[in-house]
Structure formats: structure tokens, C-alpha cells
PDB file of N, CA and C in Angstrom:
ATOM      1  N   UNK A  16       5.978  15.102 -15.432  1.00  0.00           N
ATOM      2  CA  UNK A  16       6.659  13.672 -15.477  1.00  0.00           C
ATOM      3  C   UNK A  16       7.740  13.245 -14.816  1.00  0.00           C
ATOM      4  N   UNK A  17       8.695  14.276 -14.604  1.00  0.00           N
ATOM      5  CA  UNK A  17       9.682  14.029 -13.780  1.00  0.00           C
ATOM      6  C   UNK A  17       9.156  13.879 -12.321  1.00  0.00           C
ATOM      7  N   UNK A  18       8.207  14.604 -11.960  1.00  0.00           N
ATOM      8  CA  UNK A  18       7.844  14.176 -10.619  1.00  0.00           C
ATOM      9  C   UNK A  18       6.767  12.702 -10.335  1.00  0.00           C
ATOM     10  N   UNK A  19       6.449  12.325 -11.127  1.00  0.00           N
ATOM     11  CA  UNK A  19       5.483  10.918 -11.139  1.00  0.00           C
ATOM     12  C   UNK A  19       6.641  10.011 -11.004  1.00  0.00           C
ATOM     13  N   UNK A  20       7.908  10.238 -11.844  1.00  0.00           N
ATOM     14  CA  UNK A  20       8.954   9.338 -11.668  1.00  0.00           C
ATOM     15  C   UNK A  20       9.403   9.174 -10.371  1.00  0.00           C
ATOM     16  N   UNK A  21       9.693  10.749  -9.728  1.00  0.00           N
ATOM     17  CA  UNK A  21      10.443  10.693  -8.434  1.00  0.00           C
ATOM     18  C   UNK A  21       9.445   9.988  -7.368  1.00  0.00           C
ATOM     19  N   UNK A  22       8.137  10.141  -7.471  1.00  0.00           N
ATOM     20  CA  UNK A  22       7.122   9.336  -6.584  1.00  0.00           C
ATOM     21  C   UNK A  22       7.250   8.010  -6.623  1.00  0.00           C
ATOM     22  N   UNK A  23       7.282   7.641  -7.840  1.00  0.00           N
ATOM     23  CA  UNK A  23       7.345   6.078  -8.214  1.00  0.00           C
ATOM     24  C   UNK A  23       8.398   5.335  -7.654  1.00  0.00           C
ATOM     25  N   UNK A  24       9.775   6.183  -7.893  1.00  0.00           N
ATOM     26  CA  UNK A  24      11.240   5.721  -7.235  1.00  0.00           C
ATOM     27  C   UNK A  24      10.910   5.897  -5.757  1.00  0.00           C
ATOM     28  N   UNK A  25      10.479   6.940  -4.891  1.00  0.00           N
ATOM     29  CA  UNK A  25      10.371   6.651  -3.582  1.00  0.00           C
ATOM     30  C   UNK A  25       9.264   5.708  -3.295  1.00  0.00           C
ATOM     31  N   UNK A  26       8.244   5.474  -3.862  1.00  0.00           N
ATOM     32  CA  UNK A  26       7.575   4.410  -3.551  1.00  0.00           C
ATOM     33  C   UNK A  26       8.272   2.777  -3.381  1.00  0.00           C
ATOM     34  N   UNK A  27       8.931   2.850  -4.455  1.00  0.00           N
ATOM     35  CA  UNK A  27       9.373   1.617  -4.830  1.00  0.00           C
ATOM     36  C   UNK A  27      10.512   1.357  -3.554  1.00  0.00           C
ATOM     37  N   UNK A  28      11.034   2.170  -3.305  1.00  0.00           N
ATOM     38  CA  UNK A  28      12.502   2.395  -2.255  1.00  0.00           C
ATOM     39  C   UNK A  28      11.732   2.002  -0.781  1.00  0.00           C
ATOM     40  N   UNK A  29      10.727   2.549  -0.487  1.00  0.00           N
ATOM     41  CA  UNK A  29       9.689   2.239   0.686  1.00  0.00           C
ATOM     42  C   UNK A  29       9.503   0.847   0.816  1.00  0.00           C
ATOM     43  N   UNK A  30       8.491   0.482  -0.171  1.00  0.00           N
ATOM     44  CA  UNK A  30       8.461  -1.218  -0.600  1.00  0.00           C
ATOM     45  C   UNK A  30       9.290  -1.940  -0.413  1.00  0.00           C
ATOM     46  N   UNK A  31      10.650  -1.712  -0.856  1.00  0.00           N
ATOM     47  CA  UNK A  31      11.706  -2.673  -0.818  1.00  0.00           C
ATOM     48  C   UNK A  31      12.182  -2.512   0.914  1.00  0.00           C
ATOM     49  N   UNK A  32      12.157  -1.213   1.659  1.00  0.00           N
ATOM     50  CA  UNK A  32      12.441  -1.413   2.811  1.00  0.00           C
ATOM     51  C   UNK A  32      11.852  -1.914   3.923  1.00  0.00           C
ATOM     52  N   UNK A  33      10.192  -1.771   3.507  1.00  0.00           N
ATOM     53  CA  UNK A  33       9.273  -2.506   4.556  1.00  0.00           C
ATOM     54  C   UNK A  33       9.642  -4.040   4.406  1.00  0.00           C
ATOM     55  N   UNK A  34       9.822  -4.431   3.188  1.00  0.00           N
ATOM     56  CA  UNK A  34      10.011  -5.834   2.770  1.00  0.00           C
ATOM     57  C   UNK A  34      11.234  -6.451   3.635  1.00  0.00           C
ATOM     58  N   UNK A  35      12.060  -5.816   3.671  1.00  0.00           N
ATOM     59  CA  UNK A  35      13.495  -5.873   3.902  1.00  0.00           C
ATOM     60  C   UNK A  35      13.308  -6.172   5.376  1.00  0.00           C
ATOM     61  N   UNK A  36      12.730  -5.039   6.059  1.00  0.00           N
ATOM     62  CA  UNK A  36      12.251  -4.762   7.456  1.00  0.00           C
ATOM     63  C   UNK A  36      11.852  -6.343   7.994  1.00  0.00           C
ATOM     64  N   UNK A  37      10.784  -6.648   7.610  1.00  0.00           N
ATOM     65  CA  UNK A  37       9.433  -8.036   7.410  1.00  0.00           C
ATOM     66  C   UNK A  37      10.640  -9.200   7.509  1.00  0.00           C
ATOM     67  N   UNK A  38      11.572  -9.370   6.489  1.00  0.00           N
ATOM     68  CA  UNK A  38      12.325 -10.665   6.206  1.00  0.00           C
ATOM     69  C   UNK A  38      13.295 -10.443   7.016  1.00  0.00           C
ATOM     70  N   UNK A  39      14.131  -9.204   7.681  1.00  0.00           N
ATOM     71  CA  UNK A  39      15.080  -9.313   8.882  1.00  0.00           C
ATOM     72  C   UNK A  39      14.330  -9.660  10.002  1.00  0.00           C
ATOM     73  N   UNK A  40      13.019  -9.223  10.393  1.00  0.00           N
ATOM     74  CA  UNK A  40      12.470  -9.734  11.706  1.00  0.00           C
ATOM     75  C   UNK A  40      12.363 -11.180  11.588  1.00  0.00           C
ATOM     76  N   UNK A  41      11.893 -11.808  10.548  1.00  0.00           N
ATOM     77  CA  UNK A  41      11.568 -13.563  10.641  1.00  0.00           C
ATOM     78  C   UNK A  41      13.008 -13.766  10.507  1.00  0.00           C
ATOM     79  N   UNK A  42      14.268 -13.116  10.221  1.00  0.00           N
ATOM     80  CA  UNK A  42      15.377 -14.203  10.369  1.00  0.00           C
ATOM     81  C   UNK A  42      15.863 -14.093  11.647  1.00  0.00           C
ATOM     82  N   UNK A  43      15.937 -12.703  12.264  1.00  0.00           N
ATOM     83  CA  UNK A  43      15.655 -12.893  14.121  1.00  0.00           C
ATOM     84  C   UNK A  43      15.292 -13.783  14.661  1.00  0.00           C
ATOM     85  N   UNK A  44      13.933 -14.045  14.216  1.00  0.00           N
ATOM     86  CA  UNK A  44      13.091 -15.047  15.146  1.00  0.00           C
ATOM     87  C   UNK A  44      13.639 -16.530  14.677  1.00  0.00           C
ATOM     88  N   UNK A  45      14.554 -16.874  13.608  1.00  0.00           N
ATOM     89  CA  UNK A  45      14.832 -18.066  13.366  1.00  0.00           C
ATOM     90  C   UNK A  45      15.979 -18.138  14.053  1.00  0.00           C
ATOM     91  N   UNK A  46      17.039 -16.859  14.059  1.00  0.00           N
ATOM     92  CA  UNK A  46      18.026 -17.106  14.933  1.00  0.00           C
ATOM     93  C   UNK A  46      18.051 -17.551  15.972  1.00  0.00           C
ATOM     94  N   UNK A  47      16.925 -16.825  16.902  1.00  0.00           N
ATOM     95  CA  UNK A  47      16.646 -17.223  18.258  1.00  0.00           C
ATOM     96  C   UNK A  47      16.492 -18.907  18.415  1.00  0.00           C
ATOM     97  N   UNK A  48      15.554 -19.473  17.454  1.00  0.00           N
ATOM     98  CA  UNK A  48      15.410 -20.818  17.644  1.00  0.00           C
ATOM     99  C   UNK A  48      14.205 -20.855  18.179  1.00  0.00           C
ATOM    100  N   UNK A  49      13.723 -20.275  19.378  1.00  0.00           N
ATOM    101  CA  UNK A  49      12.582 -20.556  20.112  1.00  0.00           C
ATOM    102  C   UNK A  49      11.964 -19.202  20.585  1.00  0.00           C
ATOM    103  N   UNK A  50      10.706 -19.268  20.315  1.00  0.00           N
ATOM    104  CA  UNK A  50      10.054 -18.150  21.013  1.00  0.00           C
ATOM    105  C   UNK A  50       9.900 -16.759  20.185  1.00  0.00           C
ATOM    106  N   UNK A  51       9.287 -15.844  20.638  1.00  0.00           N
ATOM    107  CA  UNK A  51       9.204 -14.654  19.769  1.00  0.00           C
ATOM    108  C   UNK A  51       9.836 -13.346  20.772  1.00  0.00           C
ATOM    109  N   UNK A  52      10.780 -12.752  20.536  1.00  0.00           N
ATOM    110  CA  UNK A  52      10.998 -11.654  21.619  1.00  0.00           C
ATOM    111  C   UNK A  52       9.821 -10.513  21.246  1.00  0.00           C
ATOM    112  N   UNK A  53       9.953  -9.755  22.068  1.00  0.00           N
ATOM    113  CA  UNK A  53       8.824  -8.684  21.915  1.00  0.00           C
ATOM    114  C   UNK A  53       9.189  -7.547  20.847  1.00  0.00           C
ATOM    115  N   UNK A  54      10.261  -7.584  20.811  1.00  0.00           N
ATOM    116  CA  UNK A  54      11.120  -6.345  20.181  1.00  0.00           C
ATOM    117  C   UNK A  54      10.660  -7.025  18.804  1.00  0.00           C
ATOM    118  N   UNK A  55      10.822  -8.269  18.376  1.00  0.00           N
ATOM    119  CA  UNK A  55      10.384  -8.418  16.816  1.00  0.00           C
ATOM    120  C   UNK A  55       8.915  -8.625  16.709  1.00  0.00           C
ATOM    121  N   UNK A  56       7.989  -9.069  17.621  1.00  0.00           N
ATOM    122  CA  UNK A  56       6.566  -9.016  17.492  1.00  0.00           C
ATOM    123  C   UNK A  56       6.280  -7.434  17.153  1.00  0.00           C
ATOM    124  N   UNK A  57       6.799  -6.511  17.937  1.00  0.00           N
ATOM    125  CA  UNK A  57       6.437  -4.956  17.528  1.00  0.00           C
ATOM    126  C   UNK A  57       7.115  -4.862  16.377  1.00  0.00           C
ATOM    127  N   UNK A  58       8.004  -5.296  15.620  1.00  0.00           N
ATOM    128  CA  UNK A  58       8.635  -4.644  14.509  1.00  0.00           C
ATOM    129  C   UNK A  58       7.620  -5.268  13.359  1.00  0.00           C
ATOM    130  N   UNK A  59       6.931  -6.806  13.473  1.00  0.00           N
ATOM    131  CA  UNK A  59       6.369  -7.446  12.753  1.00  0.00           C
ATOM    132  C   UNK A  59       4.747  -6.452  12.550  1.00  0.00           C
ATOM    133  N   UNK A  60       4.586  -6.246  13.765  1.00  0.00           N
ATOM    134  CA  UNK A  60       2.806  -5.713  13.660  1.00  0.00           C
ATOM    135  C   UNK A  60       3.112  -4.083  12.829  1.00  0.00           C
ATOM    136  N   UNK A  61       4.236  -3.525  13.290  1.00  0.00           N
ATOM    137  CA  UNK A  61       4.166  -2.205  12.830  1.00  0.00           C
ATOM    138  C   UNK A  61       4.315  -2.449  11.131  1.00  0.00           C
ATOM    139  N   UNK A  62       5.536  -3.421  10.954  1.00  0.00           N
ATOM    140  CA  UNK A  62       5.509  -3.506   9.393  1.00  0.00           C
ATOM    141  C   UNK A  62       4.282  -3.944   8.649  1.00  0.00           C
ATOM    142  N   UNK A  63       3.175  -4.915   9.552  1.00  0.00           N
ATOM    143  CA  UNK A  63       2.143  -4.977   8.827  1.00  0.00           C
ATOM    144  C   UNK A  63       0.928  -3.957   8.363  1.00  0.00           C
ATOM    145  N   UNK A  64       0.813  -2.994   9.941  1.00  0.00           N
ATOM    146  CA  UNK A  64       0.092  -1.825   9.852  1.00  0.00           C
ATOM    147  C   UNK A  64       0.919  -0.959   8.636  1.00  0.00           C
ATOM    148  N   UNK A  65       2.033  -0.747   8.426  1.00  0.00           N
ATOM    149  CA  UNK A  65       2.757   0.288   7.476  1.00  0.00           C
ATOM    150  C   UNK A  65       2.565  -0.134   5.965  1.00  0.00           C
ATOM    151  N   UNK A  66       2.171  -1.623   5.671  1.00  0.00           N
ATOM    152  CA  UNK A  66       1.878  -2.157   4.294  1.00  0.00           C
ATOM    153  C   UNK A  66       0.573  -2.238   4.088  1.00  0.00           C
ATOM    154  N   UNK A  67      -0.231  -1.992   5.137  1.00  0.00           N
ATOM    155  CA  UNK A  67      -1.698  -2.226   4.885  1.00  0.00           C
ATOM    156  C   UNK A  67      -2.197  -0.801   4.105  1.00  0.00           C
ATOM    157  N   UNK A  68      -2.780  -0.827   2.668  1.00  0.00           N
ATOM    158  CA  UNK A  68      -3.331   0.267   2.402  1.00  0.00           C
ATOM    159  C   UNK A  68      -4.057   1.532   2.769  1.00  0.00           C
ATOM    160  N   UNK A  69      -4.804   0.903   3.858  1.00  0.00           N
ATOM    161  CA  UNK A  69      -5.517   1.889   4.363  1.00  0.00           C
ATOM    162  C   UNK A  69      -4.941   2.355   5.557  1.00  0.00           C
ATOM    163  N   UNK A  70      -4.045   1.352   6.618  1.00  0.00           N
ATOM    164  CA  UNK A  70      -4.066   1.795   7.821  1.00  0.00           C
ATOM    165  C   UNK A  70      -2.496   2.185   7.827  1.00  0.00           C
ATOM    166  N   UNK A  71      -1.620   2.420   6.433  1.00  0.00           N
ATOM    167  CA  UNK A  71      -0.357   3.281   6.563  1.00  0.00           C
ATOM    168  C   UNK A  71      -0.536   4.752   6.830  1.00  0.00           C
ATOM    169  N   UNK A  72      -1.428   5.411   6.564  1.00  0.00           N
ATOM    170  CA  UNK A  72      -1.869   6.558   6.672  1.00  0.00           C
ATOM    171  C   UNK A  72      -2.167   6.878   8.189  1.00  0.00           C
ATOM    172  N   UNK A  73      -2.274   6.070   9.117  1.00  0.00           N
ATOM    173  CA  UNK A  73      -2.699   6.676  10.211  1.00  0.00           C
ATOM    174  C   UNK A  73      -1.541   6.400  10.861  1.00  0.00           C
ATOM    175  N   UNK A  74      -1.761   7.149  12.467  1.00  0.00           N
ATOM    176  CA  UNK A  74      -0.417   6.794  13.223  1.00  0.00           C
ATOM    177  C   UNK A  74      -0.941   6.097  14.503  1.00  0.00           C
ATOM    178  N   UNK A  75      -0.402   4.816  14.330  1.00  0.00           N
ATOM    179  CA  UNK A  75      -0.835   3.854  15.122  1.00  0.00           C
ATOM    180  C   UNK A  75       0.379   3.621  15.679  1.00  0.00           C
ATOM    181  N   UNK A  76       0.373   3.222  17.432  1.00  0.00           N
ATOM    182  CA  UNK A  76       1.604   2.907  17.933  1.00  0.00           C
ATOM    183  C   UNK A  76       1.623   1.724  18.460  1.00  0.00           C
ATOM    184  N   UNK A  77       2.740   0.984  18.271  1.00  0.00           N
ATOM    185  CA  UNK A  77       2.663  -0.416  18.533  1.00  0.00           C
ATOM    186  C   UNK A  77       3.769  -0.837  19.880  1.00  0.00           C
ATOM    187  N   UNK A  78       3.307  -1.198  21.151  1.00  0.00           N
ATOM    188  CA  UNK A  78       3.735  -1.801  22.435  1.00  0.00           C
ATOM    189  C   UNK A  78       3.688  -3.066  22.299  1.00  0.00           C
ATOM    190  N   UNK A  79       4.653  -4.062  22.773  1.00  0.00           N
ATOM    191  CA  UNK A  79       4.494  -5.492  23.030  1.00  0.00           C
ATOM    192  C   UNK A  79       5.238  -5.846  24.221  1.00  0.00           C
ATOM    193  N   UNK A  80       4.564  -6.477  24.952  1.00  0.00           N
ATOM    194  CA  UNK A  80       4.822  -6.800  26.565  1.00  0.00           C
ATOM    195  C   UNK A  80       4.407  -8.296  26.711  1.00  0.00           C
ATOM    196  N   UNK A  81       5.688  -9.244  26.689  1.00  0.00           N
ATOM    197  CA  UNK A  81       5.284 -10.570  27.046  1.00  0.00           C
ATOM    198  C   UNK A  81       4.137 -11.164  25.729  1.00  0.00           C
ATOM    199  N   UNK A  82       4.317 -11.032  24.675  1.00  0.00           N
ATOM    200  CA  UNK A  82       3.529 -11.344  23.538  1.00  0.00           C
ATOM    201  C   UNK A  82       2.165 -10.625  23.513  1.00  0.00           C
ATOM    202  N   UNK A  83       1.901  -9.461  24.311  1.00  0.00           N
ATOM    203  CA  UNK A  83       0.662  -8.631  24.119  1.00  0.00           C
ATOM    204  C   UNK A  83       0.982  -7.558  23.636  1.00  0.00           C
ATOM    205  N   UNK A  84       0.246  -7.554  22.646  1.00  0.00           N
ATOM    206  CA  UNK A  84       0.583  -6.079  21.909  1.00  0.00           C
ATOM    207  C   UNK A  84      -0.335  -5.044  22.208  1.00  0.00           C
ATOM    208  N   UNK A  85      -0.254  -3.751  22.609  1.00  0.00           N
ATOM    209  CA  UNK A  85      -1.088  -2.814  22.836  1.00  0.00           C
ATOM    210  C   UNK A  85      -0.911  -2.017  21.343  1.00  0.00           C
ATOM    211  N   UNK A  86      -2.031  -1.688  21.087  1.00  0.00           N
ATOM    212  CA  UNK A  86      -2.131  -0.655  19.717  1.00  0.00           C
ATOM    213  C   UNK A  86      -2.949   0.518  20.270  1.00  0.00           C
ATOM    214  N   UNK A  87      -2.521   1.892  20.164  1.00  0.00           N
ATOM    215  CA  UNK A  87      -3.002   2.872  20.347  1.00  0.00           C
ATOM    216  C   UNK A  87      -2.616   4.220  19.320  1.00  0.00           C
ATOM    217  N   UNK A  88      -3.584   5.086  19.375  1.00  0.00           N
ATOM    218  CA  UNK A  88      -3.235   6.312  18.496  1.00  0.00           C
ATOM    219  C   UNK A  88      -4.781   6.667  18.015  1.00  0.00           C
ATOM    220  N   UNK A  89      -4.795   6.954  16.701  1.00  0.00           N
ATOM    221  CA  UNK A  89      -6.171   7.677  16.047  1.00  0.00           C
ATOM    222  C   UNK A  89      -6.280   7.362  14.619  1.00  0.00           C
ATOM    223  N   UNK A  90      -7.409   6.995  14.227  1.00  0.00           N
ATOM    224  CA  UNK A  90      -7.851   6.372  13.066  1.00  0.00           C
ATOM    225  C   UNK A  90      -9.143   7.032  12.932  1.00  0.00           C
ATOM    226  N   UNK A  91      -9.979   6.909  11.478  1.00  0.00           N
ATOM    227  CA  UNK A  91     -10.976   7.589  10.820  1.00  0.00           C
ATOM    228  C   UNK A  91     -12.323   6.797  11.075  1.00  0.00           C
ATOM    229  N   UNK A  92     -12.160   5.748  11.382  1.00  0.00           N
ATOM    230  CA  UNK A  92     -13.562   4.752  11.755  1.00  0.00           C
ATOM    231  C   UNK A  92     -13.510   3.503  12.760  1.00  0.00           C
ATOM    232  N   UNK A  93     -14.317   2.937  13.087  1.00  0.00           N
ATOM    233  CA  UNK A  93     -14.192   1.783  13.521  1.00  0.00           C
ATOM    234  C   UNK A  93     -13.835   0.457  12.984  1.00  0.00           C
ATOM    235  N   UNK A  94     -14.141   0.590  11.599  1.00  0.00           N
ATOM    236  CA  UNK A  94     -13.690  -0.008  10.859  1.00  0.00           C
ATOM    237  C   UNK A  94     -12.308  -0.608  10.788  1.00  0.00           C
ATOM    238  N   UNK A  95     -11.406   0.749  11.141  1.00  0.00           N
ATOM    239  CA  UNK A  95     -10.077   0.786  10.796  1.00  0.00           C
ATOM    240  C   UNK A  95      -9.303   0.230  12.190  1.00  0.00           C
ATOM    241  N   UNK A  96     -10.130   0.896  13.251  1.00  0.00           N
ATOM    242  CA  UNK A  96      -9.613   0.096  14.377  1.00  0.00           C
ATOM    243  C   UNK A  96      -9.779  -1.099  14.408  1.00  0.00           C
ATOM    244  N   UNK A  97     -10.940  -2.086  14.160  1.00  0.00           N
ATOM    245  CA  UNK A  97     -10.927  -3.354  13.851  1.00  0.00           C
ATOM    246  C   UNK A  97     -10.009  -4.181  13.069  1.00  0.00           C
ATOM    247  N   UNK A  98      -9.898  -3.413  11.822  1.00  0.00           N
ATOM    248  CA  UNK A  98      -8.900  -3.695  10.887  1.00  0.00           C
ATOM    249  C   UNK A  98      -7.415  -3.959  11.512  1.00  0.00           C
ATOM    250  N   UNK A  99      -6.888  -2.812  12.434  1.00  0.00           N
ATOM    251  CA  UNK A  99      -5.595  -2.781  12.797  1.00  0.00           C
ATOM    252  C   UNK A  99      -5.120  -4.253  13.754  1.00  0.00           C
ATOM    253  N   UNK A 100      -6.410  -4.154  14.544  1.00  0.00           N
ATOM    254  CA  UNK A 100      -6.594  -5.504  15.728  1.00  0.00           C
ATOM    255  C   UNK A 100      -6.548  -6.570  14.998  1.00  0.00           C
ATOM    256  N   UNK A 101      -7.176  -6.888  13.798  1.00  0.00           N
ATOM    257  CA  UNK A 101      -7.244  -7.817  13.322  1.00  0.00           C
ATOM    258  C   UNK A 101      -5.855  -8.550  12.704  1.00  0.00           C
ATOM    259  N   UNK A 102      -5.452  -7.230  12.089  1.00  0.00           N
ATOM    260  CA  UNK A 102      -3.681  -7.449  11.312  1.00  0.00           C
ATOM    261  C   UNK A 102      -2.854  -8.038  12.502  1.00  0.00           C
ATOM    262  N   UNK A 103      -3.009  -7.216  13.764  1.00  0.00           N
ATOM    263  CA  UNK A 103      -1.799  -7.461  14.746  1.00  0.00           C
ATOM    264  C   UNK A 103      -2.125  -8.981  15.038  1.00  0.00           C
ATOM    265  N   UNK A 104      -3.347  -9.555  15.232  1.00  0.00           N
ATOM    266  CA  UNK A 104      -3.777 -10.978  16.038  1.00  0.00           C
ATOM    267  C   UNK A 104      -3.290 -12.106  14.974  1.00  0.00           C
ATOM    268  N   UNK A 105      -3.242 -11.618  13.856  1.00  0.00           N
ATOM    269  CA  UNK A 105      -2.232 -12.517  12.554  1.00  0.00           C
ATOM    270  C   UNK A 105      -1.034 -12.469  12.740  1.00  0.00           C
ATOM    271  N   UNK A 106      -0.225 -11.906  13.453  1.00  0.00           N
ATOM    272  CA  UNK A 106       1.350 -12.215  13.563  1.00  0.00           C
ATOM    273  C   UNK A 106       1.381 -13.169  14.455  1.00  0.00           C
ATOM    274  N   UNK A 107       2.373 -14.123  14.078  1.00  0.00           N
ATOM    275  CA  UNK A 107       2.276 -15.293  14.609  1.00  0.00           C
ATOM    276  C   UNK A 107       3.514 -14.397  16.298  1.00  0.00           C
ATOM    277  N   UNK A 108       3.141 -15.194  17.385  1.00  0.00           N
ATOM    278  CA  UNK A 108       3.985 -14.807  18.555  1.00  0.00           C
ATOM    279  C   UNK A 108       2.973 -13.943  19.423  1.00  0.00           C
ATOM    280  N   UNK A 109       1.898 -13.334  18.802  1.00  0.00           N
ATOM    281  CA  UNK A 109       1.090 -12.437  19.512  1.00  0.00           C
ATOM    282  C   UNK A 109       0.275 -13.335  20.259  1.00  0.00           C
ATOM    283  N   UNK A 110       0.138 -13.084  21.724  1.00  0.00           N
ATOM    284  CA  UNK A 110      -0.747 -13.901  22.638  1.00  0.00           C
ATOM    285  C   UNK A 110      -1.692 -13.328  22.635  1.00  0.00           C
ATOM    286  N   UNK A 111      -2.065 -11.926  22.610  1.00  0.00           N
ATOM    287  CA  UNK A 111      -2.977 -10.899  22.353  1.00  0.00           C
ATOM    288  C   UNK A 111      -3.508  -9.805  22.391  1.00  0.00           C
ATOM    289  N   UNK A 112      -3.900  -8.812  21.974  1.00  0.00           N
ATOM    290  CA  UNK A 112      -4.047  -7.522  21.503  1.00  0.00           C
ATOM    291  C   UNK A 112      -5.017  -6.905  22.290  1.00  0.00           C
ATOM    292  N   UNK A 113      -4.406  -5.884  22.808  1.00  0.00           N
ATOM    293  CA  UNK A 113      -5.213  -4.700  23.695  1.00  0.00           C
ATOM    294  C   UNK A 113      -5.321  -3.681  22.687  1.00  0.00           C
ATOM    295  N   UNK A 114      -6.227  -3.197  22.005  1.00  0.00           N
ATOM    296  CA  UNK A 114      -6.847  -2.484  21.205  1.00  0.00           C
ATOM    297  C   UNK A 114      -7.142  -1.058  21.508  1.00  0.00           C
ATOM    298  N   UNK A 115      -6.246  -0.091  22.074  1.00  0.00           N
ATOM    299  CA  UNK A 115      -6.919   1.216  22.537  1.00  0.00           C
ATOM    300  C   UNK A 115      -6.740   2.454  21.451  1.00  0.00           C
ATOM    301  N   UNK A 116      -6.817   1.714  20.079  1.00  0.00           N
ATOM    302  CA  UNK A 116      -7.022   3.066  19.199  1.00  0.00           C
ATOM    303  C   UNK A 116      -8.302   3.370  19.244  1.00  0.00           C
ATOM    304  N   UNK A 117      -8.375   4.719  19.014  1.00  0.00           N
ATOM    305  CA  UNK A 117      -9.547   5.709  18.858  1.00  0.00           C
ATOM    306  C   UNK A 117      -9.913   6.339  17.620  1.00  0.00           C
ATOM    307  N   UNK A 118     -11.269   6.577  17.535  1.00  0.00           N
ATOM    308  CA  UNK A 118     -11.946   7.230  16.341  1.00  0.00           C
ATOM    309  C   UNK A 118     -11.849   8.796  16.684  1.00  0.00           C
ATOM    310  N   UNK A 119     -11.081   9.714  15.580  1.00  0.00           N
ATOM    311  CA  UNK A 119     -11.236  10.816  15.485  1.00  0.00           C
ATOM    312  C   UNK A 119     -12.745  11.365  15.140  1.00  0.00           C
ATOM    313  N   UNK A 120     -13.019  12.436  15.476  1.00  0.00           N
ATOM    314  CA  UNK A 120     -14.405  13.089  15.138  1.00  0.00           C
ATOM    315  C   UNK A 120     -14.035  13.673  13.872  1.00  0.00           C
TER     316      UNK A 120
END
């Protein structure tokens, strides 16, 4: 029982941190007034991947240069490769996604 409560509390804290991170990134966007910085885009894509129930367990690296997001790392299926690319494309400010994620054997 005590262990279950600890896990629940840790999960709640992590969820709050991810929410705060995403909100902080959105605030940065509004402060700039125009355009999206690569660092903010990277932060938003990383947050989206970390909040996804399937992809949060995967090791996916995110790099952004001039609005182009590059995803790399390893996942268990092609569906997960596609899912990560789709999540990245939905982020405002992303002009293109280069998906270099590989499926492990």
C-alpha cells in the first residue's frame, strides 16, 4: 500500500513537471512575440513525446535547426516511428520532420 502511494505521488509530480515545462515553453513563445526558437520547439516536441503513453518509455532524441526537427533513437515498431513523427509535426513552428528513428529487433 505504501509503495503504491509513493508511485502515485511520483507520477503526479512528474505529470505536473511536464505540464509546467510545456506551459513555460508556451510562455517563452509569447514573450518573443514572433517566430519560434529552435530550443522552444525542441522542448515542446520532447514534452509531447514524454507525455505520450506509448512513446514515453522510448529513448528518442530531438534536435531542431531552423524549424526542422530531427528525431533519432530506437523504438519497438514502425507504428511508434510514425506516431513520433506525427506528434512532432503537430507542434506549432515545426516546418519539417526528419525521422531517423529505428526499430529494434
